[in-house]
GROMACS .gro file of C-alpha atoms in nm:
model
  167
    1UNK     CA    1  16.302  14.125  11.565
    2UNK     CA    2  16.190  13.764  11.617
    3UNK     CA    3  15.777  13.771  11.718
    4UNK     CA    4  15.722  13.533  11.998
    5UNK     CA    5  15.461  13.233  12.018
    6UNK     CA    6  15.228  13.494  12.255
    7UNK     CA    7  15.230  13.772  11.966
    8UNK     CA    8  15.432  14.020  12.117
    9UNK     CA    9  15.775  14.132  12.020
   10UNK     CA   10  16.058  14.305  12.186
   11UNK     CA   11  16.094  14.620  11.966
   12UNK     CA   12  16.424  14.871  12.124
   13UNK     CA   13  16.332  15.173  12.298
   14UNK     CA   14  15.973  15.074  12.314
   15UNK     CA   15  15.986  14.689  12.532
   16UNK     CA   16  15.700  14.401  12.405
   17UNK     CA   17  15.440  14.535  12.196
   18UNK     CA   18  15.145  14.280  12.131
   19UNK     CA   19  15.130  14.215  11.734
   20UNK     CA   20  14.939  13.889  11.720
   21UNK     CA   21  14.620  13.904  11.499
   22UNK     CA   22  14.752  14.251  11.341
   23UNK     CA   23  14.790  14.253  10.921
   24UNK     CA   24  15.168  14.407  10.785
   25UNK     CA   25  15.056  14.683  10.749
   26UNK     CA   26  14.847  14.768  11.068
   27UNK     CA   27  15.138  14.640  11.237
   28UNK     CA   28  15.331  14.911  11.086
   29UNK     CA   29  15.138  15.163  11.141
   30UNK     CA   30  15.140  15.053  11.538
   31UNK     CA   31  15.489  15.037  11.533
   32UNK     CA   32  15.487  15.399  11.379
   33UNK     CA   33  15.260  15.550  11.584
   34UNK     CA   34  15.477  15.437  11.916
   35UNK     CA   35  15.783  15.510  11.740
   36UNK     CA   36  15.660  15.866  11.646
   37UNK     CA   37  15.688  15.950  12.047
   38UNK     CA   38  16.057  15.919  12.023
   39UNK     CA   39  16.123  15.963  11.640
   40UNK     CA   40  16.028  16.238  11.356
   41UNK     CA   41  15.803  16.063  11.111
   42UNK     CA   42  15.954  15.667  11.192
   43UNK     CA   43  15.923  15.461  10.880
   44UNK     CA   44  15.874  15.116  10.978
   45UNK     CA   45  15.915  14.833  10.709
   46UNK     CA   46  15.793  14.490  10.804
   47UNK     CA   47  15.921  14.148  10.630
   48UNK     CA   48  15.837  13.810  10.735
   49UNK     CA   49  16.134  13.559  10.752
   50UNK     CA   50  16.026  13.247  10.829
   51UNK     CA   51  15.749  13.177  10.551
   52UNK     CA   52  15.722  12.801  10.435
   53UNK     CA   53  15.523  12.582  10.266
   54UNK     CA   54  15.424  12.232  10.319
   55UNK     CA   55  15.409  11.955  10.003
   56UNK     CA   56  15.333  11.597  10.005
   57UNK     CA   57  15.479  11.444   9.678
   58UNK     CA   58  15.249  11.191   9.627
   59UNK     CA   59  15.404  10.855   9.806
   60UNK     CA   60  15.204  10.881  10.117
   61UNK     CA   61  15.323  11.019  10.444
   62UNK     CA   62  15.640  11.138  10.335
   63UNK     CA   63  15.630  11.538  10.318
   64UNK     CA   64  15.884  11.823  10.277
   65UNK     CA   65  15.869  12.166  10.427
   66UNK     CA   66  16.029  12.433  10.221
   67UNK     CA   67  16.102  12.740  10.303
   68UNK     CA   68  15.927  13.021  10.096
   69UNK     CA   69  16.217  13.250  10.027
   70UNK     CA   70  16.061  13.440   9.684
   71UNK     CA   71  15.712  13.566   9.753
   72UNK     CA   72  15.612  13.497   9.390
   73UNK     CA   73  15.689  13.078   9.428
   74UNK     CA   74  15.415  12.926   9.263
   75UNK     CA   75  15.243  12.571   9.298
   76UNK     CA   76  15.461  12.397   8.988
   77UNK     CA   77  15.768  12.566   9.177
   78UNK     CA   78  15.710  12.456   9.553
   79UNK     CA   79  15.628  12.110   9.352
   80UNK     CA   80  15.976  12.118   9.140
   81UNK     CA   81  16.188  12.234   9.505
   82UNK     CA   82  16.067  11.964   9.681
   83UNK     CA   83  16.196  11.669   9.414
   84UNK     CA   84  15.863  11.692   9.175
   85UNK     CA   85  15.585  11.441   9.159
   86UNK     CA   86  15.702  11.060   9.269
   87UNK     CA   87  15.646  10.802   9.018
   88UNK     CA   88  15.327  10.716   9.292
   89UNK     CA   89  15.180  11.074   9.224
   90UNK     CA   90  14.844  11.150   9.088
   91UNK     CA   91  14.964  11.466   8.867
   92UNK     CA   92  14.530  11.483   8.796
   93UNK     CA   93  14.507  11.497   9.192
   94UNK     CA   94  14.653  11.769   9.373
   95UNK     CA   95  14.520  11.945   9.632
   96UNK     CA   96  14.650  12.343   9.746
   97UNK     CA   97  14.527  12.351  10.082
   98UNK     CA   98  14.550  12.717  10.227
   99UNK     CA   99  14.473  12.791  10.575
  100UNK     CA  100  14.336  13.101  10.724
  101UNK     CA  101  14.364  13.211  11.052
  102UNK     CA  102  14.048  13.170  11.232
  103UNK     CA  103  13.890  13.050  10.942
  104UNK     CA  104  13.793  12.731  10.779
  105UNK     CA  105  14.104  12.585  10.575
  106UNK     CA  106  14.003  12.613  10.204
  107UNK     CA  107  14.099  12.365   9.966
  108UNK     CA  108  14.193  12.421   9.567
  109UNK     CA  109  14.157  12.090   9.340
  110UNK     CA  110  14.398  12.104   9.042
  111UNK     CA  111  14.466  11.891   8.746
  112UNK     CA  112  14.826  11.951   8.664
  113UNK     CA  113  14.829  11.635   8.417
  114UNK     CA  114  14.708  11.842   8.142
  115UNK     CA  115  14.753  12.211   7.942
  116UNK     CA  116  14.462  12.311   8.089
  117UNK     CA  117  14.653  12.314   8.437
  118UNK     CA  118  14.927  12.528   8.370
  119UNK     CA  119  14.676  12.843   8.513
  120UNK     CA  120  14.591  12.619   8.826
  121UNK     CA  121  14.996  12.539   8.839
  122UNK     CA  122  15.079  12.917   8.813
  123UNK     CA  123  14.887  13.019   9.138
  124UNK     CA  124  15.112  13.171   9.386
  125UNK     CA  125  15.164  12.957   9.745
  126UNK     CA  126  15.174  13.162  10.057
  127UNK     CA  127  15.298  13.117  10.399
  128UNK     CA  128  15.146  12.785  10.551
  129UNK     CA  129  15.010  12.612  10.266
  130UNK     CA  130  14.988  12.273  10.242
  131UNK     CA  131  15.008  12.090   9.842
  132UNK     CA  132  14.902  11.735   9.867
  133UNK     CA  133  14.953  11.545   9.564
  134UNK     CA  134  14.704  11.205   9.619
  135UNK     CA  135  14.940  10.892   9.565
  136UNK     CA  136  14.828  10.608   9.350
  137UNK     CA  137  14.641  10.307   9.469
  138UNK     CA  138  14.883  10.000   9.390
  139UNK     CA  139  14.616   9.696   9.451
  140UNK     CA  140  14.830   9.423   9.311
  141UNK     CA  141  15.192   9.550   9.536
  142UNK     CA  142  14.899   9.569   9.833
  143UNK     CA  143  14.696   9.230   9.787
  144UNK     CA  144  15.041   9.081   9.748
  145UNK     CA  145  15.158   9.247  10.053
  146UNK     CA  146  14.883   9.141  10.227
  147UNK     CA  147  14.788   8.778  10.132
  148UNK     CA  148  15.142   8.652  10.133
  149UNK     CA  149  15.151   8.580  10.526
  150UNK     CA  150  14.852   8.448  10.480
  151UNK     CA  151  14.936   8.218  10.141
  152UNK     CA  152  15.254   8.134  10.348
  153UNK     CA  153  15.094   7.959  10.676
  154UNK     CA  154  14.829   7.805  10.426
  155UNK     CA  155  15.153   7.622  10.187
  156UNK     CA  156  15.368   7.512  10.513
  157UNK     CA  157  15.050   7.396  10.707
  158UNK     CA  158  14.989   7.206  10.353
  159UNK     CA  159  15.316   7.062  10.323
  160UNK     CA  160  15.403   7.023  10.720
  161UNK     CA  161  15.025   6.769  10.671
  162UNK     CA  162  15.191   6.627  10.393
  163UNK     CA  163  15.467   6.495  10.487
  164UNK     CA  164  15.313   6.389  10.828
  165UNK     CA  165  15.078   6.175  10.622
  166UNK     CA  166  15.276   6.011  10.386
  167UNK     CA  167  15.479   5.840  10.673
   0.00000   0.00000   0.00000
């Protein structure tokens, strides 16, 4: 059964029951307990469908959201399904941000560059994490992005004066 954005879901035989907030488990056991009013000792087994996780590859704003379909994907995985780390990619910078409901979002700094990594790599990603992977700082590509309007309007002003003047 699909849970709805207001926490409840339409369970047969038994209309909405509120889930939001509730752990796998406990909402098992609710699901149980209301179930035992109509069946003899109901075994419920939950499993979430629609877990994902977010990674930014290391070229800015670009991200990909990839759907967690093993619960044992770890960090290098998530990292290797969404195309690996772009050529922009700080491999020494990534960040496994994992956020808690209710709860500050926690953030994991790990240096994948190196063999001392590979236990930081290994750590398993859960629903709603977010891998950023801090891109590199070009400064030459971004000064010469930047001061070639500029270096532009300065030579045609310059040669526009000097061709004015030599008339």
């Amino acid at each position: 059964v699909l849970v709805e954005s207001d926490g409840t879901a339409k369970l047969p035989g038994l209309g909405f029951v509120k889930l939001e907030g509730l752990t796998l488990v406990e909402a098992e056991k609710l699901m149980e307990e209301k179930y035992s009013d109509v069946y003899v000792k109901p075994f419920v087994n939950i499993r979430v469908t629609n877990k994902r996780v977010i990674v930014f590859p290391g070229n800015g704003g670009i991200a990909k959201v990839l759907p967690l379909t093993n619960n044992n994907t770890t960090v290098f995985e998530a990292i290797a399904l969404s195309g690996g780390i772009t050529e922009d990619g700080k491999a020494y910078k990534v960040k496994l941000i994992r956020n808690y409901r209710n709860a500050k979002p926690q953030i994991f700094l790990m240096d994948l560059s190196k063999i001392e990594g590979l236990l930081a790599g290994n750590t398993r990603v859960l629903a709603n994490d977010i891998i950023y992977i801090e891109p590199r700082y070009k400064l030459a590509r971004t000064l010469a992005a930047e001061l070639s309007p500029i270096v532009t309007i300065i030579s045609s002003t310059i040669l526009i004066y000097s061709v004015f003047r030599i008339k």
